[in-house]
Short mmCIF file of C-alpha atoms in Angstrom, two decimals:
data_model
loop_
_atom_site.label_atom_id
_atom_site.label_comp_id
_atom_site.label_asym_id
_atom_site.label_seq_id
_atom_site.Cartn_x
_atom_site.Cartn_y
_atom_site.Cartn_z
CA UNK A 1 0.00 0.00 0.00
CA UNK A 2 2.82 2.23 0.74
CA UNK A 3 4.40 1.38 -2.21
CA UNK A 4 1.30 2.56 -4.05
CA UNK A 5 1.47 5.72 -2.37
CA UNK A 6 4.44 7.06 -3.22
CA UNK A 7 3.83 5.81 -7.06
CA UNK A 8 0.49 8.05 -7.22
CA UNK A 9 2.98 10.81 -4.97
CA UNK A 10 5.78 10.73 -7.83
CA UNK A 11 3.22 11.56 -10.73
CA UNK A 12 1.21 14.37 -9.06
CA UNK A 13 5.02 15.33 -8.72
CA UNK A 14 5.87 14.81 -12.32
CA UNK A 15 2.46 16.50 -13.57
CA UNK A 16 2.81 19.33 -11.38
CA UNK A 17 6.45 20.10 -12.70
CA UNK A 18 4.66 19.91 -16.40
CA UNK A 19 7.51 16.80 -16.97
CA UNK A 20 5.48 13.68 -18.97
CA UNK A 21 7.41 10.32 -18.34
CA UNK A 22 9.76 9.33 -21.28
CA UNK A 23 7.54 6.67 -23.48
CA UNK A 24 8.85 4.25 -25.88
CA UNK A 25 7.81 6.80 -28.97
CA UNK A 26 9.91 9.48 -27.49
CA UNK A 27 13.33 7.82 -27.85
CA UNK A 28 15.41 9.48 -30.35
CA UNK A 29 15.22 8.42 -33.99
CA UNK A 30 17.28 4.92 -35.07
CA UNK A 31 20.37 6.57 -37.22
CA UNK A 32 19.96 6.66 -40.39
CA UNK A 33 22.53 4.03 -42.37
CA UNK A 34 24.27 5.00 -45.30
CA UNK A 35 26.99 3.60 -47.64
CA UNK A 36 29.35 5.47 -49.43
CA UNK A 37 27.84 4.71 -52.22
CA UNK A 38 24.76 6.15 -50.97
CA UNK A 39 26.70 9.33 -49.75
CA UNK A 40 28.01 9.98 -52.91
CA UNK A 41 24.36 9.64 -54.79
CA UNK A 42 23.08 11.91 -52.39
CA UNK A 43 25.71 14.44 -53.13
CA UNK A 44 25.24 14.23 -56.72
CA UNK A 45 21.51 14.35 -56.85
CA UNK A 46 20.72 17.09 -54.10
CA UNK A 47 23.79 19.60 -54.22
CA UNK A 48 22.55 23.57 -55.80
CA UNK A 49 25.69 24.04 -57.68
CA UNK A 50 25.21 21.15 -60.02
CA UNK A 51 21.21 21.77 -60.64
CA UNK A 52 22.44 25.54 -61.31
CA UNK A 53 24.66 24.11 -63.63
CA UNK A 54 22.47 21.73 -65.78
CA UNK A 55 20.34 25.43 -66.20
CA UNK A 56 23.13 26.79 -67.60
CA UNK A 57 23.21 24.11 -70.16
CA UNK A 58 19.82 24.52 -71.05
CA UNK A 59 20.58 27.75 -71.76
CA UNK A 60 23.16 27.27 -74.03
CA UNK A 61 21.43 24.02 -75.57
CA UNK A 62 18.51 27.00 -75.98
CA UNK A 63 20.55 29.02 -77.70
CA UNK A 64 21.94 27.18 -80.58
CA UNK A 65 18.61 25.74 -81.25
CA UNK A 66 17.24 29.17 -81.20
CA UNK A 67 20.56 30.69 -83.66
CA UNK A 68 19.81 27.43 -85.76
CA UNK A 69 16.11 28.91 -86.36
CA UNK A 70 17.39 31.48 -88.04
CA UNK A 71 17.99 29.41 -91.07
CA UNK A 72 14.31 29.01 -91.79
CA UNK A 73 12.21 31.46 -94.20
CA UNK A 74 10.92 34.08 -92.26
CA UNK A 75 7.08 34.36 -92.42
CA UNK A 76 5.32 37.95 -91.84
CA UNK A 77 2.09 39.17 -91.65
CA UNK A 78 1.50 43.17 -91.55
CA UNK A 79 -1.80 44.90 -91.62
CA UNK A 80 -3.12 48.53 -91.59
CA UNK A 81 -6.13 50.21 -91.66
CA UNK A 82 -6.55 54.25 -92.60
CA UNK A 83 -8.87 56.48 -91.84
CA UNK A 84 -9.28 59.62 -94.08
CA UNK A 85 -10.56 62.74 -93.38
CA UNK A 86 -12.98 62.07 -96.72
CA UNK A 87 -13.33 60.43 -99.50
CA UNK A 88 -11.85 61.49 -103.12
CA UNK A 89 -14.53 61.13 -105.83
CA UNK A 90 -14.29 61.88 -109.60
CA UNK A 91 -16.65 63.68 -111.83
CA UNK A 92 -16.63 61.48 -115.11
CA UNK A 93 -19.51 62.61 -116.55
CA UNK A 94 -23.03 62.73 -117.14
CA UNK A 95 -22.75 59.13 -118.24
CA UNK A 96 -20.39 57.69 -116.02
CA UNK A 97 -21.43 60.06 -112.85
CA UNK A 98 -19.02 60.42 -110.36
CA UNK A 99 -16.81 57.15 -108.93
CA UNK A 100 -14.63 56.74 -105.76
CA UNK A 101 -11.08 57.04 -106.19
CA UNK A 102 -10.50 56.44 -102.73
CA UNK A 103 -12.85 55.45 -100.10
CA UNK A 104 -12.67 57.32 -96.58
CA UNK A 105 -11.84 54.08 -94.63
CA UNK A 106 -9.13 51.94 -96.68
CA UNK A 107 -6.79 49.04 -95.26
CA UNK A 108 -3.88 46.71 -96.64
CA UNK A 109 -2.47 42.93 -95.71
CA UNK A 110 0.95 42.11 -96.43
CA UNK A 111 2.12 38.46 -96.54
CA UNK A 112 6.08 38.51 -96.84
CA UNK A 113 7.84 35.24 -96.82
CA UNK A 114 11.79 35.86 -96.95
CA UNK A 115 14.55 33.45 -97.36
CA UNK A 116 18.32 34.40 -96.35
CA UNK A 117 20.74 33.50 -98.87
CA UNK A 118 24.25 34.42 -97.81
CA UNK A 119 23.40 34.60 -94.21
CA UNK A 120 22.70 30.82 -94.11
CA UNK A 121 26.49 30.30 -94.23
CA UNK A 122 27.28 32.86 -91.39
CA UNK A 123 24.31 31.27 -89.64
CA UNK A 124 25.74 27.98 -89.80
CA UNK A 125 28.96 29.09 -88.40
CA UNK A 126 27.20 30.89 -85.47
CA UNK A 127 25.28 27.49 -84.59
CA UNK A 128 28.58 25.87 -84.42
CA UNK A 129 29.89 28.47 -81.88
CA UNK A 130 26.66 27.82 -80.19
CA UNK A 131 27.15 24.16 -79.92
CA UNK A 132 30.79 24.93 -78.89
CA UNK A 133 29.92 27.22 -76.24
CA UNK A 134 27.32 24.03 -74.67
CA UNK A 135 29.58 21.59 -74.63
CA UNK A 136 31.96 23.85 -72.53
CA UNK A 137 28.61 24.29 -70.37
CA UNK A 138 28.39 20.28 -70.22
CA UNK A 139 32.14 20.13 -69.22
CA UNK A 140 32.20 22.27 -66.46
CA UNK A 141 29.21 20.64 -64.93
CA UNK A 142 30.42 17.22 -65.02
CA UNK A 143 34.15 18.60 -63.92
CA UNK A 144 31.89 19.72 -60.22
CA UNK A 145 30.11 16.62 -60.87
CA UNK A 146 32.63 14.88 -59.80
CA UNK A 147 34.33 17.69 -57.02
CA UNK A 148 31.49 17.00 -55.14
CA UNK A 149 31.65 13.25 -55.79
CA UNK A 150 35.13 13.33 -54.25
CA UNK A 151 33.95 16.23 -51.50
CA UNK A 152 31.53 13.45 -50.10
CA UNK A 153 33.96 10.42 -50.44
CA UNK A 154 36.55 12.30 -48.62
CA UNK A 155 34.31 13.26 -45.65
CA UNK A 156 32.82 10.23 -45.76
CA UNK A 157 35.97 8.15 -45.61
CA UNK A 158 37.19 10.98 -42.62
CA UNK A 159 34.15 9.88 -40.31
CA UNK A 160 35.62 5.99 -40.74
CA UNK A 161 39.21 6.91 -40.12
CA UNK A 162 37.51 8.71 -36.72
CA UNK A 163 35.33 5.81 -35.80
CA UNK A 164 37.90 3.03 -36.19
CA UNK A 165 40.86 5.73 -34.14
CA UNK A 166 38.05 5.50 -31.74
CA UNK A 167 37.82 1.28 -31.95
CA UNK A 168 41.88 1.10 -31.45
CA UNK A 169 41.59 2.93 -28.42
CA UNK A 170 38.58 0.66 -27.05
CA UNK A 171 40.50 -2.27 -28.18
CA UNK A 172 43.71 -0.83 -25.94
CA UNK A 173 41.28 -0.21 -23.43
CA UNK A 174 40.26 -4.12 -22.91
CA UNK A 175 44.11 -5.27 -22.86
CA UNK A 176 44.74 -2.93 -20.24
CA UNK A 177 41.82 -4.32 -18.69
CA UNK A 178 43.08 -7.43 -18.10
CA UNK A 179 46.67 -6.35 -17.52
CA UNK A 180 45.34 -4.00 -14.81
CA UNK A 181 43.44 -7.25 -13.26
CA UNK A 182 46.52 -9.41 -13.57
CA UNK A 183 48.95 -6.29 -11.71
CA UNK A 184 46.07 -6.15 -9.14
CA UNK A 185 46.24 -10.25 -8.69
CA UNK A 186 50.32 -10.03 -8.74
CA UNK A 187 50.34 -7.62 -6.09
CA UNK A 188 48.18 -9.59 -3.98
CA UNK A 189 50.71 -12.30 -4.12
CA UNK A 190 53.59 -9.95 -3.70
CA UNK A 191 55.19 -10.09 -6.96
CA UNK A 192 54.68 -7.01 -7.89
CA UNK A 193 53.91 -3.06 -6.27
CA UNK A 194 51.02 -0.62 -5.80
CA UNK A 195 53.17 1.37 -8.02
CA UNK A 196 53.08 -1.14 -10.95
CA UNK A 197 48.90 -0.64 -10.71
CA UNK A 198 49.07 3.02 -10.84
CA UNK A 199 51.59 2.96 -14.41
CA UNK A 200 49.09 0.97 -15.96
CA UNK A 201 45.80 3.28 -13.91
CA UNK A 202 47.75 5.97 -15.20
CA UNK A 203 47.90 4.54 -19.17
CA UNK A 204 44.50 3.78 -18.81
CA UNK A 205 42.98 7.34 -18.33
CA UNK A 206 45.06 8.07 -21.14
CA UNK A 207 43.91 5.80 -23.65
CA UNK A 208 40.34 6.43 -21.84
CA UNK A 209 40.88 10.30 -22.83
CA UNK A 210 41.94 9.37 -26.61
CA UNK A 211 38.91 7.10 -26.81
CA UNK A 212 36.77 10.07 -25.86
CA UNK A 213 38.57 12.54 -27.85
CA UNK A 214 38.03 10.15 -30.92
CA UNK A 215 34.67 9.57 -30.49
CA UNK A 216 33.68 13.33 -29.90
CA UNK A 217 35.93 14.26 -33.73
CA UNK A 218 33.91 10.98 -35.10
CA UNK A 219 30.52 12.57 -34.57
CA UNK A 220 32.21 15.89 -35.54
CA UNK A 221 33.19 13.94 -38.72
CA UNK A 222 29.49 12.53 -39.04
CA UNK A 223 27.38 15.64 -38.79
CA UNK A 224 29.82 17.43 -41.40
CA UNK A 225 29.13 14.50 -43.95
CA UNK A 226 25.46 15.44 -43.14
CA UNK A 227 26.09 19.03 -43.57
CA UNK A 228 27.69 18.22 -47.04
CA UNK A 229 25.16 15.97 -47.86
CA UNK A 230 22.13 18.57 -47.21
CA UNK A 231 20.41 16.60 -44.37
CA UNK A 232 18.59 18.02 -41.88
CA UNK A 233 20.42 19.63 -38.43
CA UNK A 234 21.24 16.76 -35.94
CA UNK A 235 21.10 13.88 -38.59
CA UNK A 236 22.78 11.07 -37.63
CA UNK A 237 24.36 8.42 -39.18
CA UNK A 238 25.00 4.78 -39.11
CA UNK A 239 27.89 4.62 -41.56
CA UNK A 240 28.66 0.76 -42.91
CA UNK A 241 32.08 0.07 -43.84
CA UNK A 242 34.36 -0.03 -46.94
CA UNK A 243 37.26 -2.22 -47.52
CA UNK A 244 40.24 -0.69 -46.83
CA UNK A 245 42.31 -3.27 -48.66
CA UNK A 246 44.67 -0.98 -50.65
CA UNK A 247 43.69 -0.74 -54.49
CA UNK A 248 46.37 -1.21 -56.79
CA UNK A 249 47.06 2.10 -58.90
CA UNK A 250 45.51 1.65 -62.50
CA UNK A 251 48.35 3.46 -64.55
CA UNK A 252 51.89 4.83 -63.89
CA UNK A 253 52.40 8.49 -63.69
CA UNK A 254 53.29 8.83 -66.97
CA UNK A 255 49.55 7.53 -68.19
CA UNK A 256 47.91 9.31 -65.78
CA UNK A 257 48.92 12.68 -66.88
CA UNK A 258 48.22 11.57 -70.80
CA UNK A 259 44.45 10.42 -69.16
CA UNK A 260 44.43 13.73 -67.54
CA UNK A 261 45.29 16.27 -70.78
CA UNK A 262 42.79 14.32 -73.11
CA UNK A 263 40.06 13.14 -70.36
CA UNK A 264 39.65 16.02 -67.82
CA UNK A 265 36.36 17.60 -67.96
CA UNK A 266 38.32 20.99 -67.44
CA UNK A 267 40.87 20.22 -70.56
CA UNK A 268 37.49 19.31 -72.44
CA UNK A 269 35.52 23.19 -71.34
CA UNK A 270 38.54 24.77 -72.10
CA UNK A 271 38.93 23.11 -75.79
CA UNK A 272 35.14 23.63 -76.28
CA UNK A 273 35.64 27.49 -75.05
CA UNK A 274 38.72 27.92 -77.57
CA UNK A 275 36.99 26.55 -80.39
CA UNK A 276 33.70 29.22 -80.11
CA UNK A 277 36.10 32.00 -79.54
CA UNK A 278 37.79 31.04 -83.15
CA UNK A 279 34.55 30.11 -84.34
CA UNK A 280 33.27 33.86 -83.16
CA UNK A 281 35.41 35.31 -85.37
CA UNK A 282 34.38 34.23 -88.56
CA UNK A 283 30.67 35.36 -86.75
CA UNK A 284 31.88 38.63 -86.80
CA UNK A 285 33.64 38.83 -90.20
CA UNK A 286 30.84 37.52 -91.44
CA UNK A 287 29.11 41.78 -90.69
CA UNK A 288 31.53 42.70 -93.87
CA UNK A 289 29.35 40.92 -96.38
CA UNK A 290 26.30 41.75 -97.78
CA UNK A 291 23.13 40.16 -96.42
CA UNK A 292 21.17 38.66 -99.77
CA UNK A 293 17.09 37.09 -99.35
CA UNK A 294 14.73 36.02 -101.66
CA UNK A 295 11.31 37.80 -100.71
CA UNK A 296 8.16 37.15 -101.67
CA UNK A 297 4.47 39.10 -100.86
CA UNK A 298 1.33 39.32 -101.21
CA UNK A 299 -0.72 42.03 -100.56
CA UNK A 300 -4.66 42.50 -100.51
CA UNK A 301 -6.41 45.78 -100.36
CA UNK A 302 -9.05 46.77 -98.28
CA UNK A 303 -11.55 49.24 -100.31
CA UNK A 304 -8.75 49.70 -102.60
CA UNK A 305 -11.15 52.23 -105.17
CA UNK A 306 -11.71 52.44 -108.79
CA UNK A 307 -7.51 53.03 -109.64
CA UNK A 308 -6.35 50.11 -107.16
CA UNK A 309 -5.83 46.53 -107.42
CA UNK A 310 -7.48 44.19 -104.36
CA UNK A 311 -4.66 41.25 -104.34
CA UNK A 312 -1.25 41.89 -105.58
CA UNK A 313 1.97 39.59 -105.61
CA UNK A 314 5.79 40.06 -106.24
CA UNK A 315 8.77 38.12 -105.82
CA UNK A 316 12.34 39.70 -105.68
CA UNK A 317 15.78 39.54 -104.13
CA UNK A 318 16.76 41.91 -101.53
CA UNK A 319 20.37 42.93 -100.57
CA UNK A 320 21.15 44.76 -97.77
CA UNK A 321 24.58 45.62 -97.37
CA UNK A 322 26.52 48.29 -94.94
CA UNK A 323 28.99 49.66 -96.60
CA UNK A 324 30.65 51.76 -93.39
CA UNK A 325 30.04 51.80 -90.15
CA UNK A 326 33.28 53.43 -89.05
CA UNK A 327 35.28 51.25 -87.73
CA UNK A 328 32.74 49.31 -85.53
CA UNK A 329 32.88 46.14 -87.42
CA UNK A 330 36.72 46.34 -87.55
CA UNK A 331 36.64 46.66 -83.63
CA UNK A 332 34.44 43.83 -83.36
CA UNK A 333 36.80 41.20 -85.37
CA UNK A 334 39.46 42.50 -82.99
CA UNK A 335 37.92 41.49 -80.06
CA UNK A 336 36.72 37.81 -81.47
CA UNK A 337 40.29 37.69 -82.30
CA UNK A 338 41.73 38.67 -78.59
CA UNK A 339 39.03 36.55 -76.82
CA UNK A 340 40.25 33.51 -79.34
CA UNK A 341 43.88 34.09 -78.48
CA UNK A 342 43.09 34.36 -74.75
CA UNK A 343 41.10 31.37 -74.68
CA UNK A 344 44.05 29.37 -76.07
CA UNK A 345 46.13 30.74 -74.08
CA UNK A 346 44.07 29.47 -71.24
CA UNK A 347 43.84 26.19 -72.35
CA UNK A 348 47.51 25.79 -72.61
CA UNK A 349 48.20 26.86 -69.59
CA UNK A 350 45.76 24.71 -67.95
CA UNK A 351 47.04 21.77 -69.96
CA UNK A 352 50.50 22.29 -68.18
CA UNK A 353 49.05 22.75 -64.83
CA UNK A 354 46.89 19.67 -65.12
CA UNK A 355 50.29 17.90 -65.84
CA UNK A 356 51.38 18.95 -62.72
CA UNK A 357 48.88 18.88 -60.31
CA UNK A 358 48.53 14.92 -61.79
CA UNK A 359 51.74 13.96 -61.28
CA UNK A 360 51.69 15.76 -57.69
CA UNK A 361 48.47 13.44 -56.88
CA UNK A 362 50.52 10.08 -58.16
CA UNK A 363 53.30 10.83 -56.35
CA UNK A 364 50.83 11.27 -53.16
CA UNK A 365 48.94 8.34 -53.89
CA UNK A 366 52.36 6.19 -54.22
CA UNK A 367 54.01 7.82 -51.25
CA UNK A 368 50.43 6.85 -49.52
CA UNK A 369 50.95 2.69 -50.94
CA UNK A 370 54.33 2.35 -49.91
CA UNK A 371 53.27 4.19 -45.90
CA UNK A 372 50.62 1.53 -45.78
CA UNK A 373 52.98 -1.17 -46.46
CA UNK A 374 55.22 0.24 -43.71
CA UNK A 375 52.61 0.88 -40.93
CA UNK A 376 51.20 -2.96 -41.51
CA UNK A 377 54.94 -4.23 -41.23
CA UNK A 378 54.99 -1.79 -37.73
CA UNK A 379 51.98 -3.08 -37.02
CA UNK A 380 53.37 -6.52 -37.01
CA UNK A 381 56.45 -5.84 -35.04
CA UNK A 382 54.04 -3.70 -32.17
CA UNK A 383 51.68 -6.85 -32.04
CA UNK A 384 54.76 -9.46 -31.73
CA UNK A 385 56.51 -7.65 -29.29
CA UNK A 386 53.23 -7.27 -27.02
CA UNK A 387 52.01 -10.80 -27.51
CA UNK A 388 55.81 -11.74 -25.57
CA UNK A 389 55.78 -9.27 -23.41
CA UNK A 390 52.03 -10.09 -22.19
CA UNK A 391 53.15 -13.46 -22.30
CA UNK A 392 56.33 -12.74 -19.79
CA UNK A 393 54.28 -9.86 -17.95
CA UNK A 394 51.65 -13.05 -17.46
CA UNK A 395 54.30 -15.24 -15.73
CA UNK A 396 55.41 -12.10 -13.60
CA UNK A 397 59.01 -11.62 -15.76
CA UNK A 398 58.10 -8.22 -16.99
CA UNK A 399 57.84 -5.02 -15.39
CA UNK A 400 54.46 -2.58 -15.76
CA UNK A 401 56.64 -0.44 -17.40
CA UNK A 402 57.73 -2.57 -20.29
CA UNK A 403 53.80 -3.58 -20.44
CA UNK A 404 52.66 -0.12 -20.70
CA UNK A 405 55.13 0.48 -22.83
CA UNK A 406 54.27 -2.13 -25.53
CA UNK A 407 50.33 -1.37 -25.32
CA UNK A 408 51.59 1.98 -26.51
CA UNK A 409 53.39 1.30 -28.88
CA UNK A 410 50.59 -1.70 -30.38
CA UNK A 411 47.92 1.05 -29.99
CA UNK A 412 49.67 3.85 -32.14
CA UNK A 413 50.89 1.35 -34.80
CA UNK A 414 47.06 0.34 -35.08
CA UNK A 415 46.69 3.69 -35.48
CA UNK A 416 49.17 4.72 -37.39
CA UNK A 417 47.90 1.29 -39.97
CA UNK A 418 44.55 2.31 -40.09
CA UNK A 419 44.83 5.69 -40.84
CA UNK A 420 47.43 5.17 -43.50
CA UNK A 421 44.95 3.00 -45.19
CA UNK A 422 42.01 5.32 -45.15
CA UNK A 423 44.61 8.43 -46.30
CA UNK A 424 45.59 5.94 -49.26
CA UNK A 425 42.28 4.92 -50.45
CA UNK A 426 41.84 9.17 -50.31
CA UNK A 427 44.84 9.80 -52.48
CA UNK A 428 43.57 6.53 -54.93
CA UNK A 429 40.28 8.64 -55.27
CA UNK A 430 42.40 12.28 -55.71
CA UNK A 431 44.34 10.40 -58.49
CA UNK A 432 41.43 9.16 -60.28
CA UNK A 433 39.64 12.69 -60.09
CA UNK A 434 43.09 14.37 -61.73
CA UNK A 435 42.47 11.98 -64.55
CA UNK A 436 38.43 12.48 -64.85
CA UNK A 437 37.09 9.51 -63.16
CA UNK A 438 34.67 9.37 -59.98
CA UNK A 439 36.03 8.98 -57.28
CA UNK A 440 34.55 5.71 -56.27
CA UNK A 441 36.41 2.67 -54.93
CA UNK A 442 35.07 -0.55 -57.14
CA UNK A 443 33.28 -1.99 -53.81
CA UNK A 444 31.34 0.98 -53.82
CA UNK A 445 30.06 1.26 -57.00
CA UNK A 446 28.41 -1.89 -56.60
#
């Protein structure tokens, strides 16, 4: 009964202080899982920059189907009606009587249908420049196509190296578990000192303060890769694992930088950009010739009176052709001609600095190989030497400080191992977006 009591006590407590108990529905939303895979679709598919970019290709896709138009006949239709102040009649007559030369209210409809002649060649070449100019479009979006491809693998692959820094230092955490019960045991039986327990208390609020500072820069690492990704504030994530078996590199360094030069979406903009700048100056050489149609009309006449015709029809050819404009023209084919020379220019110099920057990120992603095959053979030697210790430390031979010592040295090569690998497989995917590929290790892509 008195247990009853202070049940009913507790919530008159809890619904005075406006506090509901916590239910089952409250508890906080299961994480959501993700691969990276997944990460880098939902980079591609949600970030601004690239749907901003695909608008910009409409445009210019827009434009060279609107410049291509222009080859068509042009079809008019022009209309006017007149209102006079009076008619104008003529006396013919005492037989005839007078008849309207011109009613007060009269009106015309002109039909024109006109066909460029010479233009059709300058059009042409303006279509071309148009084409040019969209396929730079294209290139650029497909070069931050995959930056952000790479962004998200990169951050992704940073909240894994965090998590797993954060999984050494549990693991080191457990050994010194049982060391610390074994020192505690030894000292019981007077083989060893209080001192020897506080060495290894001492290692283990180390390790215990690592753990904690890699599992506070893993969520850091997590809500950043939900940042990039565009999910909502306080996302979390379950992320699932990649293998971090090293890839071999696909080409030498050589290759890479002929990939890089011919398969770059940047070398491929720039190349699309130089040829509509030399394409834009024929455009605007094009203003020195004459502009030749064929033109045909036909008119009909509203009220058109005794001296007019109701329906009338030509055909001719029509040349319009500016003979000086002072200078302007002149001025114009200079520019096209500066803007060409700039633009190849440009794509030179980016050719050269693609060479470089490749051969920087081979060089990265081979110093990167040959550290992970370094840190695994340190990783070896830190595990040997702490399986013998632990073995002589478990038959009382070795001292706490020789223990601790190995457990340090075991815990920083896994460290040191399983970072390398994770700053490889980031290098592998820097190489491959030098040369124009995704970013995407093979297990990923599945």
């Amino acid at each position: 009964m008195l247990c009853g009591r202070s049940s009913l006590a507790v919530a008159i407590a809890v619904g005075a202080l406006g506090v509901r108990p916590v239910l089952a529905e409250d508890a906080a939303p299961a994480p959501r899982r993700l691969t990276l895979a997944g990460a880098i679709e939902i980079a591609l598919s949600g970030n601004p920059q690239l749907a901003i970019d695909a608008e910009a290709v409409a445009v210019a896709d827009a434009r060279a189907r609107s410049d291509a138009a222009l080859r068509l006949p042009l079809l008019g239709l022009k209309s006017s009606v007149v209102f006079w102040n009076r008619a104008i009649e003529a006396d013919l007559g005492p037989d005839a009587g007078k008849v309207t030369v011109r009613d007060r209210i009269t009106g015309t409809v002109d039909l024109q249908v006109s066909q460029p002649v010479t233009g059709a060649l300058a059009i042409g070449t303006l279509v071309e420049r148009d084409r040019q100019a969209a396929e730079a479009s294209r290139a650029q979006r497909d070069a931050r196509r995959i930056e952000v491809a790479y962004q998200a693998a990169e951050a992704y692959l940073a909240a894994l190296q965090a998590r797993t820094l954060g999984e050494v230092a549990a693991a080191t955490l457990q050994q010194l578990d049982a060391d610390l019960q074994h020192a505690r045991a030894l000292v019981q039986g007077g083989m060893l000192q209080r001192v020897d327990v506080l060495r290894l208390e001492a290692e283990h609020a180390r390790i215990e303060q690592q753990r904690l500072a890699a599992d506070t820069s893993a969520l850091a690492a997590r809500r950043r890769l939900a940042r990039l990704l565009g999910l909502p504030d306080g996302s979390e994530l379950a992320l699932a694992d990649v293998d971090t078996a090293p890839p071999a590199l696909a080409f030498g360094e050589d290759e890479a930088v002929a990939r890089s030069r011919a398969g770059r979406a940047e070398s491929r903009a720039a190349a699309a950009t130089s040829r509509a700048a030399d394409l834009g100056v024929a455009v605007a050489r094009s203003n020195y010739y004459p502009a030749v149609s064929l033109v045909g009309v036909y008119s009909h006449a509203v009220n058109a009176g005794v001296l007019g015709s109701a329906d009338s029809a030509y055909v001719g050819v029509s040349v319009d052709w500016n003979l000086w404009d002072w200078g302007k023209r002149g001025a114009e084919v200079d520019a096209s001609r500066a803007l060409h020379r700039a633009a190849r220019l440009e794509q030179a110099a980016l050719s050269e600095q693609i060479a470089v920057d490749t051969r920087a990120r081979w060089q990265a992603a081979r110093l990167a190989q040959a550290t992970v095959e370094v840190a695994d053979r340190g990783l070896a030697a830190a595990a040997e030497a702490q399986r013998l210790l632990a073995a002589r430390f478990a038959q009382g031979a070795a001292t706490t400080t020789e223990v601790v010592d190995a457990e340090a040295a075991l815990a920083t090569a896994r460290s040191q191992a399983a970072s390398a690998r994770y700053q490889y497989l980031v290098a592998w995917m820097a190489l491959n977006r030098e040369v124009g590929l995704l970013p995407v290790p093979a297990e990923a892509a599945r």
